[in-house]
Amino acid sequence: MMERASSRLRLSTISRHLSAPSQRFASQLKNLSASKKVLGMPVIIGAMVLDIHAVPFAADLQRGTTVPGKVTYVQGGVGRNVAECITKLGVPAFLISVVGQDMAGQLLVAHWLSLGLSIEGVQQCAECVTPVVSAVFDTKGELATAVADVTALEEHMTPKWICQFVDIIQSAPVMMVDANLMPNVLEAACSLAREANVPIWFEPVSVPKSVRATGLLKYITFASPNKAELISMAENLTCSVKGMMSQGSLSTKTGSARVKEIVWKLRHHIYVLLATGMKYIVLTLGKHGVVLCSTRNNPMFQDSLGQMDLSSDADGGTTFDAIPVAAILSRAIASSLTETSSDGISSNVTNTQTNIFEFPNDSYEPPHVQNAVQSEPKVMCVHLPALPSTVVSLSGAGDCLVAGTMAALSGNCDLVRSLAYGVAVARLAVQSDSNVPECFSRNSISDDVQFVMSQTQVFHI
């Protein structure tokens, strides 16, 4: 009972932790002393896009003709959505992007300024057309098809532009890059971040673009692919996993059993990505929620495994009871990463030389991805279920998941609780017709985080 009360107390204070980035969390993320630098804002490098959303009123979409519906202009772009959402959650963010000086660009810049945000990192280019995405949704809010024109970002977002903001990048608690960026730009951004040991979050955006970071995966701390993007990223590394997901159809299992089955069928692709040196895969599964995957030798999970009795079942998966992650992972952190603040809430601080976000040395050679499937390393999986919701639009939900997680990380929450926060924020996004909800109820989010944590389960593959 005492542990549950303590857990509720920590959850109720999340909104206070999100009021500003925490210097205490900086030491956990980057293992840098306060004398070297002061923790700055989360940095997001990616697309600012004008989205054109078309939704039919009732009829199904019909090829070759028009149907009655609603067409709206919405501020979008993965990077822009994430930065706006983080800011609305109380954590100022710094966006690096590019727009044209046309009507669409002026609209995006005006909205950004109306939020009180700086456009210092936004290049306003007279020679380019602002990125635009035209998306058509079905009556259930699911994306039916879309056409994206982000040529401006691909041609005018350069390493030179990003390098102007080196001090801001290297003082960030975390940096996110989206796959709208070209490989040379991704490399430049990751290079600046890893010089200061800043954790890097990679958002794959789409199947074709997900492979743009292939040569940089060992430097990425977090990647947040969906199933199709995960498969694409792994198959781009090695042909040994091609077709493995298609072997056998999914059963009629539901709930956590269905999630475990999906992850088990994707295990070879997960092994391949983690074998590159990537620290965490945040696998998004839509209505099934999200699964955090990491190798069992990750320092954050080592002690956790010792507290659990995981046994293999007949289909090669695992059997497990519903286990609140707060009761499991907190022990792995508390022994060496705990400091009590003046408000009585434990916060994570690095007191040892071990840093779970530390980058490998340049001489580091990850296991050859061709051998990843054969070696089959044990992978720890943490499943956080999606929250029940009335779907208005699924556009922006994944971006808000990332934003909520990054905001909580910057506000001194542990990783799993931060993901629960992201799940709660994503729920509000699917209930909004905008990519980012107009406002957030912190009390509602805190209640949702409590529920997600109570339903969270741990297993291994």
mmCIF file of N, CA and C in Angstrom, residues 120-240:
data_model
loop_
_atom_site.group_PDB
_atom_site.id
_atom_site.type_symbol
_atom_site.label_atom_id
_atom_site.label_comp_id
_atom_site.label_asym_id
_atom_site.label_seq_id
_atom_site.Cartn_x
_atom_site.Cartn_y
_atom_site.Cartn_z
ATOM 1 N N GLU A 120 13.760 31.787 -34.494
ATOM 2 C CA GLU A 120 15.188 31.910 -34.766
ATOM 3 C C GLU A 120 15.712 30.730 -35.578
ATOM 4 N N GLY A 121 15.205 29.534 -35.295
ATOM 5 C CA GLY A 121 15.697 28.348 -35.975
ATOM 6 C C GLY A 121 14.978 28.030 -37.265
ATOM 7 N N VAL A 122 13.971 28.844 -37.619
ATOM 8 C CA VAL A 122 13.176 28.580 -38.821
ATOM 9 C C VAL A 122 13.700 29.428 -39.975
ATOM 10 N N GLN A 123 14.283 28.786 -40.957
ATOM 11 C CA GLN A 123 14.786 29.488 -42.128
ATOM 12 C C GLN A 123 13.618 29.839 -43.056
ATOM 13 N N GLN A 124 13.470 31.115 -43.370
ATOM 14 C CA GLN A 124 12.413 31.572 -44.275
ATOM 15 C C GLN A 124 13.055 31.858 -45.636
ATOM 16 N N CYS A 125 12.849 30.941 -46.542
ATOM 17 C CA CYS A 125 13.572 30.928 -47.810
ATOM 18 C C CYS A 125 12.703 31.469 -48.946
ATOM 19 N N ALA A 126 13.213 32.492 -49.623
ATOM 20 C CA ALA A 126 12.458 33.105 -50.721
ATOM 21 C C ALA A 126 12.421 32.228 -51.953
ATOM 22 N N GLU A 127 13.380 31.318 -52.093
ATOM 23 C CA GLU A 127 13.488 30.515 -53.314
ATOM 24 C C GLU A 127 12.707 29.209 -53.269
ATOM 25 N N CYS A 128 12.029 28.924 -52.175
ATOM 26 C CA CYS A 128 11.391 27.606 -52.066
ATOM 27 C C CYS A 128 9.902 27.730 -51.777
ATOM 28 N N VAL A 129 9.199 26.645 -52.015
ATOM 29 C CA VAL A 129 7.774 26.534 -51.720
ATOM 30 C C VAL A 129 7.622 25.809 -50.381
ATOM 31 N N THR A 130 6.828 26.370 -49.501
ATOM 32 C CA THR A 130 6.619 25.771 -48.181
ATOM 33 C C THR A 130 6.096 24.332 -48.314
ATOM 34 N N PRO A 131 6.638 23.400 -47.532
ATOM 35 C CA PRO A 131 6.152 22.014 -47.584
ATOM 36 C C PRO A 131 4.649 21.919 -47.333
ATOM 37 N N VAL A 132 3.979 21.109 -48.127
ATOM 38 C CA VAL A 132 2.535 20.907 -48.026
ATOM 39 C C VAL A 132 2.242 19.415 -48.138
ATOM 40 N N VAL A 133 1.304 18.941 -47.316
ATOM 41 C CA VAL A 133 0.833 17.554 -47.392
ATOM 42 C C VAL A 133 -0.678 17.578 -47.570
ATOM 43 N N SER A 134 -1.154 16.923 -48.600
ATOM 44 C CA SER A 134 -2.589 16.797 -48.832
ATOM 45 C C SER A 134 -3.010 15.390 -48.428
ATOM 46 N N ALA A 135 -3.835 15.294 -47.391
ATOM 47 C CA ALA A 135 -4.203 13.996 -46.827
ATOM 48 C C ALA A 135 -5.708 13.779 -46.881
ATOM 49 N N VAL A 136 -6.101 12.570 -47.239
ATOM 50 C CA VAL A 136 -7.511 12.188 -47.284
ATOM 51 C C VAL A 136 -7.752 11.103 -46.245
ATOM 52 N N PHE A 137 -8.753 11.311 -45.405
ATOM 53 C CA PHE A 137 -9.075 10.362 -44.338
ATOM 54 C C PHE A 137 -10.407 9.683 -44.626
ATOM 55 N N ASP A 138 -10.580 8.483 -44.063
ATOM 56 C CA ASP A 138 -11.881 7.824 -44.193
ATOM 57 C C ASP A 138 -12.790 8.269 -43.052
ATOM 58 N N THR A 139 -13.988 7.736 -43.015
ATOM 59 C CA THR A 139 -14.966 8.165 -42.014
ATOM 60 C C THR A 139 -14.593 7.736 -40.597
ATOM 61 N N LYS A 140 -13.625 6.830 -40.457
ATOM 62 C CA LYS A 140 -13.165 6.395 -39.138
ATOM 63 C C LYS A 140 -11.981 7.215 -38.634
ATOM 64 N N GLY A 141 -11.536 8.185 -39.442
ATOM 65 C CA GLY A 141 -10.391 9.007 -39.042
ATOM 66 C C GLY A 141 -9.060 8.422 -39.445
ATOM 67 N N GLU A 142 -9.080 7.265 -40.113
ATOM 68 C CA GLU A 142 -7.838 6.633 -40.564
ATOM 69 C C GLU A 142 -7.371 7.291 -41.862
ATOM 70 N N LEU A 143 -6.052 7.415 -42.018
ATOM 71 C CA LEU A 143 -5.498 7.971 -43.240
ATOM 72 C C LEU A 143 -5.741 7.020 -44.407
ATOM 73 N N ALA A 144 -6.408 7.526 -45.461
ATOM 74 C CA ALA A 144 -6.660 6.710 -46.652
ATOM 75 C C ALA A 144 -5.530 6.858 -47.655
ATOM 76 N N THR A 145 -5.124 8.093 -47.913
ATOM 77 C CA THR A 145 -3.996 8.343 -48.821
ATOM 78 C C THR A 145 -3.506 9.769 -48.604
ATOM 79 N N ALA A 146 -2.308 10.037 -49.071
ATOM 80 C CA ALA A 146 -1.749 11.383 -48.907
ATOM 81 C C ALA A 146 -0.637 11.592 -49.917
ATOM 82 N N VAL A 147 -0.431 12.853 -50.262
ATOM 83 C CA VAL A 147 0.683 13.245 -51.120
ATOM 84 C C VAL A 147 1.451 14.337 -50.394
ATOM 85 N N ALA A 148 2.768 14.160 -50.271
ATOM 86 C CA ALA A 148 3.600 15.107 -49.529
ATOM 87 C C ALA A 148 4.603 15.776 -50.450
ATOM 88 N N ASP A 149 4.673 17.092 -50.364
ATOM 89 C CA ASP A 149 5.693 17.853 -51.081
ATOM 90 C C ASP A 149 6.561 18.563 -50.049
ATOM 91 N N VAL A 150 7.691 17.937 -49.713
ATOM 92 C CA VAL A 150 8.612 18.521 -48.724
ATOM 93 C C VAL A 150 9.962 18.795 -49.378
ATOM 94 N N THR A 151 9.920 19.125 -50.655
ATOM 95 C CA THR A 151 11.146 19.390 -51.409
ATOM 96 C C THR A 151 11.965 20.501 -50.762
ATOM 97 N N ALA A 152 11.286 21.509 -50.234
ATOM 98 C CA ALA A 152 11.994 22.643 -49.626
ATOM 99 C C ALA A 152 12.894 22.180 -48.489
ATOM 100 N N LEU A 153 12.386 21.261 -47.678
ATOM 101 C CA LEU A 153 13.181 20.772 -46.555
ATOM 102 C C LEU A 153 14.375 19.971 -47.053
ATOM 103 N N GLU A 154 14.163 19.181 -48.082
ATOM 104 C CA GLU A 154 15.222 18.331 -48.612
ATOM 105 C C GLU A 154 16.313 19.131 -49.317
ATOM 106 N N GLU A 155 15.935 20.268 -49.903
ATOM 107 C CA GLU A 155 16.907 21.042 -50.678
ATOM 108 C C GLU A 155 17.509 22.217 -49.910
ATOM 109 N N HIS A 156 16.789 22.751 -48.933
ATOM 110 C CA HIS A 156 17.248 23.985 -48.286
ATOM 111 C C HIS A 156 17.610 23.825 -46.808
ATOM 112 N N MET A 157 17.254 22.697 -46.191
ATOM 113 C CA MET A 157 17.730 22.427 -44.831
ATOM 114 C C MET A 157 19.104 21.782 -44.957
ATOM 115 N N THR A 158 20.138 22.532 -44.603
ATOM 116 C CA THR A 158 21.508 22.081 -44.836
ATOM 117 C C THR A 158 22.262 21.927 -43.521
ATOM 118 N N PRO A 159 23.360 21.162 -43.535
ATOM 119 C CA PRO A 159 24.207 21.082 -42.328
ATOM 120 C C PRO A 159 24.682 22.462 -41.873
ATOM 121 N N LYS A 160 24.954 23.352 -42.819
ATOM 122 C CA LYS A 160 25.412 24.700 -42.467
ATOM 123 C C LYS A 160 24.373 25.435 -41.629
ATOM 124 N N TRP A 161 23.087 25.295 -41.989
ATOM 125 C CA TRP A 161 22.039 25.966 -41.217
ATOM 126 C C TRP A 161 21.956 25.386 -39.808
ATOM 127 N N ILE A 162 22.031 24.081 -39.702
ATOM 128 C CA ILE A 162 21.922 23.436 -38.391
ATOM 129 C C ILE A 162 23.109 23.786 -37.495
ATOM 130 N N CYS A 163 24.292 23.871 -38.079
ATOM 131 C CA CYS A 163 25.498 24.134 -37.287
ATOM 132 C C CYS A 163 25.496 25.515 -36.631
ATOM 133 N N GLN A 164 24.648 26.413 -37.111
ATOM 134 C CA GLN A 164 24.532 27.723 -36.470
ATOM 135 C C GLN A 164 24.007 27.613 -35.038
ATOM 136 N N PHE A 165 23.322 26.494 -34.744
ATOM 137 C CA PHE A 165 22.659 26.340 -33.453
ATOM 138 C C PHE A 165 23.347 25.277 -32.599
ATOM 139 N N VAL A 166 24.658 25.151 -32.770
ATOM 140 C CA VAL A 166 25.415 24.118 -32.075
ATOM 141 C C VAL A 166 25.287 24.249 -30.558
ATOM 142 N N ASP A 167 25.348 25.464 -30.028
ATOM 143 C CA ASP A 167 25.268 25.644 -28.572
ATOM 144 C C ASP A 167 23.909 25.216 -28.035
ATOM 145 N N ILE A 168 22.855 25.526 -28.772
ATOM 146 C CA ILE A 168 21.503 25.148 -28.343
ATOM 147 C C ILE A 168 21.344 23.629 -28.391
ATOM 148 N N ILE A 169 21.844 23.008 -29.453
ATOM 149 C CA ILE A 169 21.758 21.555 -29.593
ATOM 150 C C ILE A 169 22.526 20.860 -28.484
ATOM 151 N N GLN A 170 23.726 21.338 -28.205
ATOM 152 C CA GLN A 170 24.590 20.640 -27.251
ATOM 153 C C GLN A 170 24.245 20.927 -25.791
ATOM 154 N N SER A 171 23.295 21.815 -25.548
ATOM 155 C CA SER A 171 22.820 22.033 -24.177
ATOM 156 C C SER A 171 21.437 21.435 -23.969
ATOM 157 N N ALA A 172 20.905 20.750 -24.987
ATOM 158 C CA ALA A 172 19.551 20.191 -24.904
ATOM 159 C C ALA A 172 19.507 18.945 -24.037
ATOM 160 N N PRO A 173 18.387 18.704 -23.339
ATOM 161 C CA PRO A 173 18.227 17.439 -22.612
ATOM 162 C C PRO A 173 17.996 16.270 -23.549
ATOM 163 N N VAL A 174 17.438 16.556 -24.736
ATOM 164 C CA VAL A 174 17.198 15.536 -25.738
ATOM 165 C C VAL A 174 16.962 16.243 -27.072
ATOM 166 N N MET A 175 17.372 15.607 -28.168
ATOM 167 C CA MET A 175 17.163 16.155 -29.506
ATOM 168 C C MET A 175 16.399 15.151 -30.350
ATOM 169 N N MET A 176 15.377 15.645 -31.061
ATOM 170 C CA MET A 176 14.646 14.787 -31.982
ATOM 171 C C MET A 176 14.910 15.213 -33.413
ATOM 172 N N VAL A 177 15.131 14.246 -34.294
ATOM 173 C CA VAL A 177 15.244 14.506 -35.729
ATOM 174 C C VAL A 177 14.194 13.653 -36.428
ATOM 175 N N ASP A 178 13.541 14.233 -37.446
ATOM 176 C CA ASP A 178 12.593 13.422 -38.201
ATOM 177 C C ASP A 178 13.170 13.080 -39.565
ATOM 178 N N ALA A 179 12.633 12.033 -40.168
ATOM 179 C CA ALA A 179 13.211 11.475 -41.392
ATOM 180 C C ALA A 179 12.846 12.264 -42.638
ATOM 181 N N ASN A 180 12.210 13.424 -42.472
ATOM 182 C CA ASN A 180 12.063 14.324 -43.610
ATOM 183 C C ASN A 180 13.412 14.938 -43.987
ATOM 184 N N LEU A 181 14.375 14.872 -43.069
ATOM 185 C CA LEU A 181 15.705 15.399 -43.321
ATOM 186 C C LEU A 181 16.491 14.438 -44.211
ATOM 187 N N MET A 182 17.357 15.000 -45.032
ATOM 188 C CA MET A 182 18.210 14.174 -45.880
ATOM 189 C C MET A 182 19.318 13.532 -45.031
ATOM 190 N N PRO A 183 19.894 12.410 -45.486
ATOM 191 C CA PRO A 183 20.903 11.700 -44.690
ATOM 192 C C PRO A 183 22.079 12.563 -44.243
ATOM 193 N N ASN A 184 22.574 13.460 -45.111
ATOM 194 C CA ASN A 184 23.715 14.286 -44.710
ATOM 195 C C ASN A 184 23.344 15.278 -43.616
ATOM 196 N N VAL A 185 22.089 15.714 -43.602
ATOM 197 C CA VAL A 185 21.625 16.631 -42.560
ATOM 198 C C VAL A 185 21.423 15.871 -41.253
ATOM 199 N N LEU A 186 20.860 14.669 -41.347
ATOM 200 C CA LEU A 186 20.724 13.821 -40.160
ATOM 201 C C LEU A 186 22.091 13.551 -39.537
ATOM 202 N N GLU A 187 23.069 13.267 -40.383
ATOM 203 C CA GLU A 187 24.417 12.992 -39.897
ATOM 204 C C GLU A 187 25.015 14.207 -39.191
ATOM 205 N N ALA A 188 24.807 15.396 -39.758
ATOM 206 C CA ALA A 188 25.340 16.612 -39.142
ATOM 207 C C ALA A 188 24.705 16.854 -37.776
ATOM 208 N N ALA A 189 23.391 16.692 -37.691
ATOM 209 C CA ALA A 189 22.690 16.915 -36.427
ATOM 210 C C ALA A 189 23.132 15.904 -35.370
ATOM 211 N N CYS A 190 23.202 14.629 -35.764
ATOM 212 C CA CYS A 190 23.613 13.587 -34.818
ATOM 213 C C CYS A 190 25.056 13.783 -34.370
ATOM 214 N N SER A 191 25.908 14.244 -35.261
ATOM 215 C CA SER A 191 27.307 14.489 -34.914
ATOM 216 C C SER A 191 27.421 15.563 -33.844
ATOM 217 N N LEU A 192 26.665 16.653 -34.001
ATOM 218 C CA LEU A 192 26.695 17.724 -33.005
ATOM 219 C C LEU A 192 26.173 17.218 -31.662
ATOM 220 N N ALA A 193 25.108 16.434 -31.689
ATOM 221 C CA ALA A 193 24.515 15.941 -30.449
ATOM 222 C C ALA A 193 25.436 14.977 -29.730
ATOM 223 N N ARG A 194 26.031 14.055 -30.462
ATOM 224 C CA ARG A 194 26.860 13.040 -29.806
ATOM 225 C C ARG A 194 28.146 13.624 -29.239
ATOM 226 N N GLU A 195 28.622 14.763 -29.783
ATOM 227 C CA GLU A 195 29.789 15.429 -29.206
ATOM 228 C C GLU A 195 29.536 15.810 -27.749
ATOM 229 N N ALA A 196 28.284 16.147 -27.425
ATOM 230 C CA ALA A 196 27.921 16.530 -26.064
ATOM 231 C C ALA A 196 27.116 15.443 -25.364
ATOM 232 N N ASN A 197 27.060 14.255 -25.963
ATOM 233 C CA ASN A 197 26.332 13.122 -25.390
ATOM 234 C C ASN A 197 24.852 13.430 -25.174
ATOM 235 N N VAL A 198 24.275 14.202 -26.065
ATOM 236 C CA VAL A 198 22.848 14.521 -26.012
ATOM 237 C C VAL A 198 22.054 13.349 -26.600
ATOM 238 N N PRO A 199 21.092 12.793 -25.887
ATOM 239 C CA PRO A 199 20.294 11.688 -26.420
ATOM 240 C C PRO A 199 19.567 12.105 -27.697
ATOM 241 N N ILE A 200 19.500 11.178 -28.655
ATOM 242 C CA ILE A 200 18.902 11.459 -29.962
ATOM 243 C C ILE A 200 17.657 10.598 -30.147
ATOM 244 N N TRP A 201 16.559 11.253 -30.518
ATOM 245 C CA TRP A 201 15.316 10.546 -30.827
ATOM 246 C C TRP A 201 15.103 10.628 -32.334
ATOM 247 N N PHE A 202 14.936 9.482 -32.985
ATOM 248 C CA PHE A 202 14.700 9.436 -34.425
ATOM 249 C C PHE A 202 13.263 9.035 -34.693
ATOM 250 N N GLU A 203 12.533 9.891 -35.417
ATOM 251 C CA GLU A 203 11.159 9.594 -35.816
ATOM 252 C C GLU A 203 11.161 9.256 -37.308
ATOM 253 N N PRO A 204 10.844 7.998 -37.675
ATOM 254 C CA PRO A 204 11.000 7.529 -39.053
ATOM 255 C C PRO A 204 10.068 8.171 -40.088
ATOM 256 N N VAL A 205 8.928 8.725 -39.680
ATOM 257 C CA VAL A 205 7.992 9.464 -40.545
ATOM 258 C C VAL A 205 7.190 8.555 -41.475
ATOM 259 N N SER A 206 7.880 7.775 -42.324
ATOM 260 C CA SER A 206 7.183 6.919 -43.285
ATOM 261 C C SER A 206 8.106 5.765 -43.677
ATOM 262 N N VAL A 207 7.541 4.764 -44.346
ATOM 263 C CA VAL A 207 8.344 3.611 -44.765
ATOM 264 C C VAL A 207 9.486 4.021 -45.702
ATOM 265 N N PRO A 208 9.226 4.798 -46.757
ATOM 266 C CA PRO A 208 10.339 5.147 -47.661
ATOM 267 C C PRO A 208 11.432 5.974 -46.972
ATOM 268 N N LYS A 209 11.048 6.846 -46.055
ATOM 269 C CA LYS A 209 12.023 7.739 -45.425
ATOM 270 C C LYS A 209 12.689 7.122 -44.195
ATOM 271 N N SER A 210 12.129 6.041 -43.685
ATOM 272 C CA SER A 210 12.643 5.450 -42.449
ATOM 273 C C SER A 210 14.081 4.976 -42.559
ATOM 274 N N VAL A 211 14.541 4.714 -43.794
ATOM 275 C CA VAL A 211 15.886 4.158 -43.989
ATOM 276 C C VAL A 211 16.961 5.236 -44.096
ATOM 277 N N ARG A 212 16.581 6.495 -44.008
ATOM 278 C CA ARG A 212 17.550 7.572 -44.190
ATOM 279 C C ARG A 212 18.602 7.630 -43.077
ATOM 280 N N ALA A 213 18.304 7.060 -41.926
ATOM 281 C CA ALA A 213 19.256 7.088 -40.818
ATOM 282 C C ALA A 213 20.015 5.775 -40.670
ATOM 283 N N THR A 214 19.988 4.955 -41.689
ATOM 284 C CA THR A 214 20.596 3.622 -41.600
ATOM 285 C C THR A 214 22.028 3.657 -41.085
ATOM 286 N N GLY A 215 22.845 4.562 -41.582
ATOM 287 C CA GLY A 215 24.243 4.608 -41.163
ATOM 288 C C GLY A 215 24.486 5.237 -39.819
ATOM 289 N N LEU A 216 23.417 5.689 -39.156
ATOM 290 C CA LEU A 216 23.563 6.430 -37.895
ATOM 291 C C LEU A 216 22.900 5.724 -36.718
ATOM 292 N N LEU A 217 22.383 4.522 -36.939
ATOM 293 C CA LEU A 217 21.568 3.876 -35.916
ATOM 294 C C LEU A 217 22.311 3.641 -34.608
ATOM 295 N N LYS A 218 23.634 3.410 -34.663
ATOM 296 C CA LYS A 218 24.366 3.136 -33.423
ATOM 297 C C LYS A 218 24.461 4.369 -32.529
ATOM 298 N N TYR A 219 24.177 5.551 -33.090
ATOM 299 C CA TYR A 219 24.222 6.768 -32.295
ATOM 300 C C TYR A 219 22.839 7.196 -31.809
ATOM 301 N N ILE A 220 21.796 6.489 -32.227
ATOM 302 C CA ILE A 220 20.436 6.872 -31.869
ATOM 303 C C ILE A 220 20.034 6.224 -30.553
ATOM 304 N N THR A 221 19.509 7.045 -29.662
ATOM 305 C CA THR A 221 19.065 6.545 -28.367
ATOM 306 C C THR A 221 17.672 5.939 -28.473
ATOM 307 N N PHE A 222 16.760 6.677 -29.110
ATOM 308 C CA PHE A 222 15.380 6.230 -29.272
ATOM 309 C C PHE A 222 14.992 6.279 -30.751
ATOM 310 N N ALA A 223 14.252 5.264 -31.209
ATOM 311 C CA ALA A 223 13.593 5.325 -32.507
ATOM 312 C C ALA A 223 12.149 4.901 -32.284
ATOM 313 N N SER A 224 11.224 5.563 -32.978
ATOM 314 C CA SER A 224 9.800 5.300 -32.732
ATOM 315 C C SER A 224 9.076 4.871 -34.002
ATOM 316 N N PRO A 225 9.426 3.703 -34.553
ATOM 317 C CA PRO A 225 8.767 3.219 -35.771
ATOM 318 C C PRO A 225 7.443 2.521 -35.479
ATOM 319 N N ASN A 226 6.566 2.495 -36.497
ATOM 320 C CA ASN A 226 5.444 1.573 -36.433
ATOM 321 C C ASN A 226 5.911 0.239 -37.020
ATOM 322 N N LYS A 227 5.001 -0.716 -37.159
ATOM 323 C CA LYS A 227 5.420 -2.042 -37.626
ATOM 324 C C LYS A 227 6.073 -1.980 -39.008
ATOM 325 N N ALA A 228 5.440 -1.281 -39.933
ATOM 326 C CA ALA A 228 5.951 -1.231 -41.302
ATOM 327 C C ALA A 228 7.313 -0.545 -41.355
ATOM 328 N N GLU A 229 7.484 0.514 -40.584
ATOM 329 C CA GLU A 229 8.763 1.233 -40.564
ATOM 330 C C GLU A 229 9.857 0.394 -39.917
ATOM 331 N N LEU A 230 9.508 -0.342 -38.869
ATOM 332 C CA LEU A 230 10.465 -1.235 -38.220
ATOM 333 C C LEU A 230 10.980 -2.275 -39.209
ATOM 334 N N ILE A 231 10.060 -2.887 -39.937
ATOM 335 C CA ILE A 231 10.443 -3.899 -40.916
ATOM 336 C C ILE A 231 11.334 -3.291 -41.994
ATOM 337 N N SER A 232 10.954 -2.122 -42.480
ATOM 338 C CA SER A 232 11.736 -1.450 -43.523
ATOM 339 C C SER A 232 13.152 -1.139 -43.054
ATOM 340 N N MET A 233 13.282 -0.619 -41.832
ATOM 341 C CA MET A 233 14.596 -0.263 -41.298
ATOM 342 C C MET A 233 15.477 -1.497 -41.142
ATOM 343 N N ALA A 234 14.895 -2.588 -40.641
ATOM 344 C CA ALA A 234 15.672 -3.812 -40.426
ATOM 345 C C ALA A 234 16.072 -4.458 -41.756
ATOM 346 N N GLU A 235 15.131 -4.506 -42.700
ATOM 347 C CA GLU A 235 15.424 -5.143 -43.988
ATOM 348 C C GLU A 235 16.415 -4.333 -44.806
ATOM 349 N N ASN A 236 16.494 -3.047 -44.562
ATOM 350 C CA ASN A 236 17.487 -2.230 -45.249
ATOM 351 C C ASN A 236 18.897 -2.523 -44.742
ATOM 352 N N LEU A 237 18.991 -3.057 -43.533
ATOM 353 C CA LEU A 237 20.282 -3.416 -42.956
ATOM 354 C C LEU A 237 20.741 -4.798 -43.404
ATOM 355 N N THR A 238 19.810 -5.723 -43.523
ATOM 356 C CA THR A 238 20.174 -7.094 -43.875
ATOM 357 C C THR A 238 19.000 -7.787 -44.543
ATOM 358 N N CYS A 239 19.296 -8.609 -45.526
ATOM 359 C CA CYS A 239 18.242 -9.342 -46.223
ATOM 360 C C CYS A 239 17.800 -10.570 -45.444
ATOM 361 N N SER A 240 18.496 -10.903 -44.348
ATOM 362 C CA SER A 240 18.213 -12.141 -43.622
ATOM 363 C C SER A 240 16.859 -12.130 -42.925
#
